[in-house]
Amino acid sequence: MTDRTTHDGCVEDVSGGPVGAGGEGIRTFTFPAAGPALSGVGMRIGPMGPDHPWHPEAPLERVHRIDFHVVMLFSGGPVAHMIDFAEYQASAGDLLWIRPGQVHRFSRTTGYRGTALTMQPGFLPRATVEATGLYRYDLPPLLRPGPDRLAGLRDALAQLEREYTDVGTLPPSLHTAVLRHSLSAFLLRLAHLAASSAEAGRQQADTTFTRFRDAVEQGFPTNHSVSAYADALGYSRRTLVRAVRAATGQTPKGFIDRRVVLEAKRLLAHTELPIGRVGAAVGFPDAANFSKFFQLHAGATPVAFRAELR
């Protein structure tokens, strides 16, 4: 399950309910109110560190969601930050891009040093949103730019921060317009880096694995059979095993199971669906079989996993 963006720029849970701090399930934090001098501006930027939390009520040790974008450019580290149930190791010079609706959790560490940018959905015009891929959930959240790209991103972010804090030289309407332009310039650089990183990953992947991965993404809710995927793609089981192991270090069955578990975790975290319906949604019509499968791969029963997030 993923969230989607509605036509007016809001974030909506595909299970049917709008995302909000008072919604059911895992807690969602809304865009934090800006400081008095910047009231109404749909973005914030400033230092990242123990004395500068991005949200006063955000629990460092608990899983939660946000309804806005967060981009963190690290000058310290390392930190282990969980995004959508995957852990990412970020160090100085790395960026983490967390999109609306994604589940994440901070580490209890002083390594969160650098600059944090938060941005409210709808602050930028639709054309800019599309050009910068703000809702490309398929792009990697952890980005490691080379020296030249990092310098360009740092300069663009520093310029954005200067414009953000310069509240005295322009009237509010022009100040907001300048912020949108500066933010767009930074996001275009960031989006190009994200797309390039994703393309590099695709070029390194074997074509056989790529076809298998795409087939699993489409079929995992009902098909968990390696042989069925091999037959549908026209490969022998042995060929598929070699390709998947070379690309991921996993077996095809392990790859399928990990995708099924991720979707189950998303449904357990984001929705109030009964356990049986969660199991059925990922290909287990029998709730008992689903519970056994989930506990084997996630280390907890579906009930315990859901309770841990509440």
Coordinates of N, CA, C and O in Angstrom, one line a residue, residues 126-268:
R126 N 1.7 22.9 -9.7 CA 1.7 21.5 -10.2 C 2.8 21.2 -11.2 O 3.4 20.2 -11.2
A127 N 3.1 22.2 -12.1 CA 4.1 21.9 -13.2 C 5.5 21.6 -12.5 O 6.2 20.8 -12.9
T128 N 5.8 22.4 -11.4 CA 7.0 22.1 -10.7 C 7.0 20.8 -10.0 O 8.0 20.1 -9.9
V129 N 5.9 20.5 -9.4 CA 5.7 19.2 -8.7 C 6.0 18.0 -9.7 O 6.8 17.1 -9.3
E130 N 5.5 18.1 -10.9 CA 5.7 17.1 -11.9 C 7.2 17.1 -12.3 O 7.8 16.0 -12.5
A131 N 7.7 18.2 -12.6 CA 9.1 18.3 -13.1 C 10.1 17.8 -12.1 O 11.1 17.2 -12.5
T132 N 9.8 18.0 -10.8 CA 10.8 17.6 -9.8 C 10.5 16.2 -9.2 O 11.3 15.7 -8.4
G133 N 9.4 15.5 -9.7 CA 9.1 14.2 -9.2 C 8.9 14.1 -7.7 O 9.4 13.1 -7.1
L134 N 8.2 15.0 -7.1 CA 8.0 15.1 -5.7 C 7.3 13.8 -5.2 O 7.5 13.5 -4.0
Y135 N 6.5 13.2 -6.0 CA 5.8 12.0 -5.5 C 6.2 10.7 -6.2 O 5.4 9.8 -6.4
R136 N 7.5 10.7 -6.6 CA 8.1 9.5 -7.2 C 8.5 8.6 -6.1 O 9.7 8.6 -5.7
Y137 N 7.6 7.8 -5.6 CA 7.9 6.9 -4.4 C 8.9 5.7 -4.9 O 9.4 5.0 -4.0
D138 N 9.1 5.6 -6.2 CA 10.0 4.6 -6.6 C 11.4 5.0 -6.5 O 12.3 4.2 -6.7
L139 N 11.7 6.3 -6.3 CA 13.0 6.8 -6.3 C 13.7 6.5 -4.9 O 13.0 6.5 -3.9
P140 N 15.0 6.3 -4.9 CA 15.6 6.0 -3.6 C 15.6 7.2 -2.6 O 15.8 8.3 -3.0
P141 N 15.3 6.9 -1.3 CA 15.3 8.0 -0.3 C 16.7 8.5 0.1 O 16.9 9.6 0.5
L142 N 17.7 7.6 0.0 CA 19.0 7.9 0.4 C 19.8 8.2 -0.9 O 19.9 7.4 -1.8
L143 N 20.4 9.4 -0.9 CA 21.2 9.9 -2.0 C 22.6 10.3 -1.6 O 22.8 10.9 -0.6
R144 N 23.6 9.8 -2.4 CA 25.0 10.1 -2.1 C 25.6 10.8 -3.3 O 26.2 10.2 -4.2
P145 N 25.5 12.1 -3.4 CA 26.0 12.8 -4.6 C 27.6 12.9 -4.6 O 28.2 12.8 -3.5
G146 N 28.1 12.9 -5.8 CA 29.6 13.1 -5.9 C 29.9 14.6 -5.5 O 29.1 15.4 -5.2
P147 N 31.2 14.9 -5.5 CA 31.7 16.2 -5.0 C 31.0 17.4 -5.7 O 30.6 18.3 -5.1
D148 N 31.0 17.3 -7.1 CA 30.4 18.4 -7.8 C 29.0 18.6 -7.6 O 28.5 19.7 -7.4
R149 N 28.2 17.5 -7.6 CA 26.8 17.6 -7.3 C 26.5 18.1 -5.9 O 25.6 18.8 -5.6
L150 N 27.3 17.6 -5.0 CA 27.1 17.9 -3.6 C 27.3 19.4 -3.4 O 26.6 20.1 -2.7
A151 N 28.4 20.0 -4.1 CA 28.6 21.4 -4.0 C 27.5 22.2 -4.5 O 27.1 23.2 -3.9
G152 N 26.9 21.8 -5.7 CA 25.8 22.5 -6.2 C 24.5 22.4 -5.3 O 23.8 23.4 -5.2
L153 N 24.3 21.3 -4.7 CA 23.1 21.1 -3.8 C 23.3 22.0 -2.6 O 22.4 22.7 -2.1
R154 N 24.6 22.0 -2.0 CA 24.8 22.8 -0.8 C 24.6 24.3 -1.2 O 24.0 25.0 -0.4
D155 N 25.1 24.7 -2.3 CA 25.0 26.2 -2.7 C 23.5 26.5 -2.9 O 23.1 27.6 -2.4
A156 N 22.7 25.6 -3.5 CA 21.3 25.9 -3.8 C 20.6 25.9 -2.4 O 19.7 26.8 -2.2
L157 N 20.9 25.0 -1.5 CA 20.2 25.0 -0.2 C 20.6 26.2 0.6 O 19.7 26.8 1.3
A158 N 21.9 26.6 0.6 CA 22.3 27.8 1.3 C 21.6 29.0 0.8 O 21.2 29.9 1.6
Q159 N 21.4 29.1 -0.6 CA 20.7 30.3 -1.1 C 19.2 30.3 -0.7 O 18.7 31.3 -0.3
L160 N 18.6 29.1 -0.7 CA 17.3 29.0 -0.2 C 17.1 29.4 1.3 O 16.2 30.1 1.6
E161 N 18.1 29.0 2.1 CA 18.0 29.4 3.5 C 18.2 30.9 3.7 O 17.6 31.5 4.5
R162 N 19.1 31.5 2.9 CA 19.2 33.0 2.9 C 17.9 33.7 2.5 O 17.6 34.7 3.2
E163 N 17.3 33.2 1.5 CA 16.0 33.8 1.1 C 15.0 33.6 2.2 O 14.1 34.5 2.4
Y164 N 15.0 32.5 2.8 CA 14.0 32.1 3.8 C 14.1 33.1 5.0 O 13.1 33.5 5.5
T165 N 15.3 33.4 5.4 CA 15.5 34.2 6.6 C 15.5 35.7 6.3 O 15.4 36.5 7.2
D166 N 15.5 36.1 5.0 CA 15.5 37.5 4.6 C 14.0 37.9 4.5 O 13.4 37.9 3.5
V167 N 13.5 38.4 5.7 CA 12.1 38.7 5.7 C 11.9 40.3 5.6 O 10.7 40.7 5.7
G168 N 12.9 41.0 5.5 CA 12.8 42.5 5.6 C 12.9 43.2 4.3 O 12.6 44.4 4.3
T169 N 13.4 42.6 3.3 CA 13.7 43.4 2.0 C 12.6 43.3 1.0 O 12.6 44.0 0.0
L170 N 11.7 42.4 1.2 CA 10.6 42.2 0.2 C 9.2 42.1 0.9 O 9.2 41.6 2.0
P171 N 8.2 42.6 0.3 CA 6.8 42.3 0.8 C 6.5 40.9 0.9 O 7.1 40.1 0.1
P172 N 5.6 40.4 1.7 CA 5.4 39.0 1.9 C 5.0 38.2 0.6 O 5.5 37.1 0.4
S173 N 4.2 38.8 -0.3 CA 3.9 38.1 -1.5 C 5.1 37.8 -2.4 O 5.3 36.7 -2.9
L174 N 6.0 38.8 -2.5 CA 7.2 38.6 -3.3 C 8.2 37.7 -2.6 O 8.9 36.9 -3.3
H175 N 8.2 37.8 -1.3 CA 9.1 36.9 -0.5 C 8.7 35.4 -0.8 O 9.6 34.6 -1.0
T176 N 7.4 35.2 -0.8 CA 6.9 33.8 -1.0 C 7.3 33.4 -2.4 O 7.7 32.2 -2.7
A177 N 7.1 34.3 -3.4 CA 7.4 33.9 -4.8 C 8.9 33.6 -5.0 O 9.2 32.7 -5.7
V178 N 9.7 34.4 -4.3 CA 11.2 34.1 -4.4 C 11.5 32.8 -3.8 O 12.3 32.0 -4.3
L179 N 10.9 32.5 -2.7 CA 11.1 31.2 -2.0 C 10.7 30.1 -2.9 O 11.4 29.0 -3.0
R180 N 9.6 30.2 -3.6 CA 9.2 29.1 -4.5 C 10.2 28.9 -5.6 O 10.5 27.8 -6.0
H181 N 10.7 30.0 -6.2 CA 11.7 29.9 -7.2 C 13.0 29.2 -6.7 O 13.6 28.3 -7.3
S182 N 13.5 29.7 -5.5 CA 14.7 29.1 -5.0 C 14.5 27.6 -4.6 O 15.4 26.8 -4.8
L183 N 13.3 27.3 -4.0 CA 13.0 25.9 -3.7 C 13.0 25.1 -4.9 O 13.5 23.9 -5.0
S184 N 12.4 25.6 -6.0 CA 12.3 24.8 -7.3 C 13.7 24.5 -7.8 O 14.0 23.4 -8.3
A185 N 14.6 25.5 -7.7 CA 16.0 25.3 -8.2 C 16.7 24.2 -7.4 O 17.4 23.3 -8.0
F186 N 16.5 24.2 -6.1 CA 17.1 23.1 -5.3 C 16.5 21.8 -5.6 O 17.2 20.8 -5.8
L187 N 15.2 21.7 -5.7 CA 14.5 20.4 -6.0 C 14.8 19.9 -7.4 O 14.9 18.7 -7.5
L188 N 15.0 20.7 -8.3 CA 15.4 20.2 -9.7 C 16.8 19.5 -9.6 O 17.0 18.5 -10.2
R189 N 17.7 20.1 -8.9 CA 19.0 19.5 -8.7 C 18.8 18.1 -7.9 O 19.4 17.1 -8.3
L190 N 18.0 18.2 -6.9 CA 17.8 17.0 -6.1 C 17.1 15.9 -6.9 O 17.5 14.7 -6.8
A191 N 16.1 16.2 -7.7 CA 15.4 15.3 -8.5 C 16.3 14.6 -9.6 O 16.2 13.4 -9.8
H192 N 17.1 15.5 -10.1 CA 18.1 14.9 -11.1 C 19.0 13.9 -10.5 O 19.3 12.9 -11.1
L193 N 19.5 14.2 -9.3 CA 20.3 13.3 -8.6 C 19.6 12.0 -8.3 O 20.1 10.9 -8.5
A194 N 18.3 12.1 -7.8 CA 17.6 10.9 -7.5 C 17.3 10.0 -8.7 O 17.4 8.8 -8.7
A195 N 16.9 10.7 -9.8 CA 16.7 9.9 -11.0 C 17.9 9.3 -11.6 O 17.9 8.2 -12.1
S196 N 19.1 10.0 -11.5 CA 20.3 9.4 -11.9 C 20.7 8.2 -11.1 O 21.2 7.2 -11.6
S197 N 20.5 8.3 -9.8 CA 20.8 7.2 -8.9 C 20.0 6.0 -9.2 O 20.5 4.9 -9.2
A198 N 18.7 6.2 -9.5 CA 17.8 5.1 -9.8 C 18.2 4.5 -11.1 O 18.2 3.3 -11.3
E199 N 18.6 5.3 -12.1 CA 19.0 4.8 -13.4 C 20.2 4.0 -13.4 O 20.4 3.0 -14.0
A200 N 21.2 4.5 -12.5 CA 22.4 3.7 -12.4 C 22.1 2.4 -11.8 O 22.7 1.4 -12.2
G201 N 21.2 2.3 -10.8 CA 20.8 1.0 -10.2 C 20.2 0.1 -11.3 O 20.5 -1.1 -11.3
R202 N 19.4 0.7 -12.1 CA 18.7 -0.1 -13.2 C 19.8 -0.6 -14.2 O 19.6 -1.8 -14.6
Q203 N 20.7 0.2 -14.5 CA 21.7 -0.3 -15.5 C 22.6 -1.4 -15.0 O 23.1 -2.2 -15.7
Q204 N 22.8 -1.4 -13.7 CA 23.6 -2.4 -13.1 C 22.8 -3.7 -12.9 O 23.4 -4.8 -12.7
A205 N 21.5 -3.6 -12.9 CA 20.7 -4.8 -12.7 C 20.6 -5.7 -14.0 O 20.5 -5.1 -15.1
D206 N 20.6 -6.9 -13.8 CA 20.5 -7.8 -15.0 C 19.1 -7.7 -15.5 O 18.1 -7.6 -14.8
T207 N 18.9 -7.8 -16.9 CA 17.6 -7.6 -17.5 C 16.7 -8.7 -17.0 O 15.5 -8.5 -16.8
T208 N 17.2 -9.9 -16.8 CA 16.3 -11.0 -16.3 C 15.7 -10.6 -14.9 O 14.5 -10.8 -14.7
F209 N 16.6 -10.1 -14.0 CA 16.1 -9.7 -12.7 C 15.1 -8.6 -12.8 O 14.1 -8.6 -12.1
T210 N 15.4 -7.6 -13.7 CA 14.5 -6.5 -13.8 C 13.1 -6.9 -14.2 O 12.1 -6.4 -13.7
R211 N 13.0 -7.8 -15.2 CA 11.7 -8.4 -15.6 C 11.0 -9.1 -14.5 O 9.8 -9.0 -14.3
F212 N 11.8 -9.9 -13.7 CA 11.3 -10.6 -12.6 C 10.8 -9.7 -11.5 O 9.7 -9.8 -11.0
R213 N 11.6 -8.6 -11.2 CA 11.2 -7.6 -10.2 C 9.9 -7.0 -10.6 O 9.0 -6.8 -9.8
D214 N 9.8 -6.6 -11.9 CA 8.5 -5.9 -12.3 C 7.3 -6.8 -12.3 O 6.2 -6.4 -11.9
A215 N 7.6 -8.1 -12.6 CA 6.5 -9.1 -12.5 C 6.0 -9.3 -11.1 O 4.8 -9.4 -10.8
V216 N 7.0 -9.4 -10.2 CA 6.6 -9.6 -8.8 C 5.8 -8.4 -8.3 O 4.8 -8.5 -7.5
E217 N 6.2 -7.2 -8.6 CA 5.6 -6.0 -8.2 C 4.1 -6.0 -8.6 O 3.2 -5.5 -7.9
Q218 N 3.8 -6.5 -9.8 CA 2.5 -6.6 -10.3 C 1.7 -7.8 -9.7 O 0.5 -7.7 -9.4
G219 N 2.4 -8.9 -9.5 CA 1.7 -10.1 -9.1 C 1.8 -10.6 -7.7 O 1.0 -11.6 -7.4
F220 N 2.6 -10.0 -6.8 CA 2.8 -10.6 -5.5 C 1.5 -10.7 -4.7 O 1.4 -11.6 -3.8
P221 N 0.4 -9.9 -4.9 CA -0.8 -10.1 -4.0 C -1.4 -11.4 -4.2 O -2.2 -11.9 -3.4
T222 N -1.2 -12.1 -5.4 CA -1.8 -13.4 -5.6 C -0.9 -14.5 -6.0 O -1.2 -15.6 -6.0
N223 N 0.3 -14.1 -6.4 CA 1.3 -15.1 -6.9 C 2.6 -15.1 -6.1 O 3.3 -14.2 -6.2
H224 N 2.8 -16.2 -5.4 CA 4.1 -16.4 -4.7 C 4.9 -17.5 -5.2 O 5.9 -17.9 -4.5
S225 N 4.6 -18.0 -6.4 CA 5.3 -19.1 -6.9 C 6.5 -18.7 -7.8 O 6.3 -18.1 -8.9
V226 N 7.7 -19.2 -7.5 CA 8.8 -18.9 -8.4 C 8.6 -19.6 -9.7 O 8.9 -18.9 -10.8
S227 N 8.2 -20.8 -9.8 CA 8.0 -21.5 -11.0 C 7.0 -20.8 -11.9 O 7.1 -20.7 -13.1
A228 N 5.9 -20.2 -11.3 CA 4.9 -19.5 -12.1 C 5.5 -18.3 -12.8 O 5.2 -18.0 -13.9
Y229 N 6.3 -17.6 -12.0 CA 7.0 -16.4 -12.6 C 8.0 -16.8 -13.7 O 8.0 -16.1 -14.7
A230 N 8.7 -17.8 -13.4 CA 9.7 -18.3 -14.5 C 9.0 -18.7 -15.7 O 9.4 -18.3 -16.8
D231 N 7.9 -19.4 -15.6 CA 7.1 -19.8 -16.8 C 6.6 -18.6 -17.5 O 6.6 -18.6 -18.8
A232 N 6.0 -17.7 -16.8 CA 5.4 -16.5 -17.4 C 6.4 -15.7 -18.1 O 6.1 -15.0 -19.2
L233 N 7.7 -15.6 -17.6 CA 8.7 -14.8 -18.2 C 9.5 -15.5 -19.3 O 10.3 -14.9 -20.0
G234 N 9.3 -16.9 -19.4 CA 10.0 -17.7 -20.4 C 11.4 -18.0 -20.0 O 12.3 -18.3 -20.8
Y235 N 11.7 -18.1 -18.6 CA 13.0 -18.5 -18.2 C 12.9 -19.8 -17.4 O 11.9 -20.2 -16.9
S236 N 14.0 -20.5 -17.4 CA 14.1 -21.7 -16.5 C 14.2 -21.2 -15.1 O 14.7 -20.1 -14.8
R237 N 13.8 -22.1 -14.2 CA 13.9 -21.7 -12.8 C 15.4 -21.5 -12.4 O 15.7 -20.5 -11.6
R238 N 16.3 -22.3 -13.0 CA 17.8 -22.1 -12.7 C 18.3 -20.7 -13.1 O 19.0 -20.0 -12.4
T239 N 17.8 -20.3 -14.4 CA 18.2 -19.0 -14.9 C 17.7 -17.9 -13.9 O 18.5 -16.9 -13.6
L240 N 16.5 -18.0 -13.5 CA 15.9 -17.0 -12.6 C 16.7 -16.9 -11.3 O 17.0 -15.9 -10.7
V241 N 17.0 -18.1 -10.7 CA 17.8 -18.1 -9.5 C 19.1 -17.4 -9.6 O 19.5 -16.6 -8.7
R242 N 19.8 -17.7 -10.7 CA 21.1 -17.1 -10.9 C 21.0 -15.6 -11.0 O 21.8 -14.8 -10.4
A243 N 20.0 -15.1 -11.8 CA 19.8 -13.6 -12.0 C 19.5 -12.9 -10.7 O 20.0 -11.8 -10.4
V244 N 18.5 -13.5 -10.0 CA 18.1 -12.8 -8.8 C 19.2 -12.8 -7.7 O 19.4 -11.8 -7.0
R245 N 19.9 -13.9 -7.6 CA 21.0 -14.0 -6.6 C 22.1 -13.0 -7.0 O 22.7 -12.4 -6.1
A246 N 22.4 -12.9 -8.3 CA 23.5 -12.0 -8.7 C 23.1 -10.5 -8.4 O 23.9 -9.7 -8.0
A247 N 21.8 -10.2 -8.6 CA 21.4 -8.8 -8.4 C 21.1 -8.4 -6.9 O 21.3 -7.3 -6.5
T248 N 20.6 -9.4 -6.1 CA 20.2 -9.1 -4.8 C 20.9 -9.9 -3.7 O 20.7 -9.5 -2.5
G249 N 21.5 -11.0 -4.0 CA 22.0 -11.9 -3.0 C 21.0 -12.8 -2.4 O 21.2 -13.6 -1.5
Q250 N 19.7 -12.7 -2.9 CA 18.6 -13.5 -2.4 C 18.2 -14.5 -3.4 O 18.5 -14.4 -4.6
T251 N 17.4 -15.5 -2.9 CA 16.7 -16.4 -3.8 C 15.5 -15.7 -4.4 O 15.0 -14.8 -3.8
P252 N 14.9 -16.2 -5.5 CA 13.7 -15.6 -6.0 C 12.6 -15.7 -4.9 O 11.8 -14.8 -4.8
K253 N 12.5 -16.8 -4.2 CA 11.5 -17.0 -3.2 C 11.7 -16.0 -2.1 O 10.7 -15.4 -1.6
G254 N 12.9 -15.8 -1.7 CA 13.2 -14.8 -0.7 C 12.8 -13.4 -1.1 O 12.3 -12.6 -0.3
F255 N 13.0 -13.1 -2.4 CA 12.7 -11.8 -2.9 C 11.2 -11.6 -2.9 O 10.7 -10.5 -2.5
I256 N 10.4 -12.6 -3.3 CA 9.0 -12.5 -3.3 C 8.5 -12.4 -1.8 O 7.6 -11.5 -1.6
D257 N 9.0 -13.2 -0.9 CA 8.5 -13.1 0.4 C 8.8 -11.7 1.1 O 7.9 -11.2 1.8
R258 N 9.9 -11.1 0.8 CA 10.2 -9.8 1.3 C 9.2 -8.8 0.8 O 8.8 -7.9 1.6
R259 N 8.8 -8.9 -0.4 CA 7.8 -7.9 -1.0 C 6.5 -8.1 -0.3 O 5.8 -7.2 0.0
V260 N 6.1 -9.4 -0.1 CA 4.8 -9.7 0.5 C 4.8 -9.1 2.0 O 3.9 -8.5 2.4
V261 N 5.9 -9.4 2.7 CA 6.0 -8.9 4.1 C 6.0 -7.4 4.2 O 5.3 -6.8 5.0
L262 N 6.6 -6.7 3.2 CA 6.6 -5.2 3.2 C 5.2 -4.7 3.0 O 4.7 -3.8 3.8
E263 N 4.4 -5.3 2.1 CA 3.1 -4.9 1.9 C 2.2 -5.2 3.1 O 1.4 -4.3 3.5
A264 N 2.4 -6.3 3.7 CA 1.6 -6.6 4.9 C 1.9 -5.6 6.0 O 1.0 -5.2 6.8
K265 N 3.2 -5.3 6.2 CA 3.6 -4.3 7.2 C 2.9 -3.0 6.9 O 2.4 -2.3 7.9
R266 N 2.9 -2.5 5.7 CA 2.3 -1.3 5.3 C 0.8 -1.3 5.7 O 0.2 -0.3 6.3
L267 N 0.1 -2.4 5.4 CA -1.3 -2.5 5.7 C -1.6 -2.5 7.2 O -2.5 -1.9 7.7
L268 N -0.7 -3.2 7.9 CA -0.9 -3.3 9.4 C -0.6 -1.9 10.0 O -1.3 -1.6 11.0

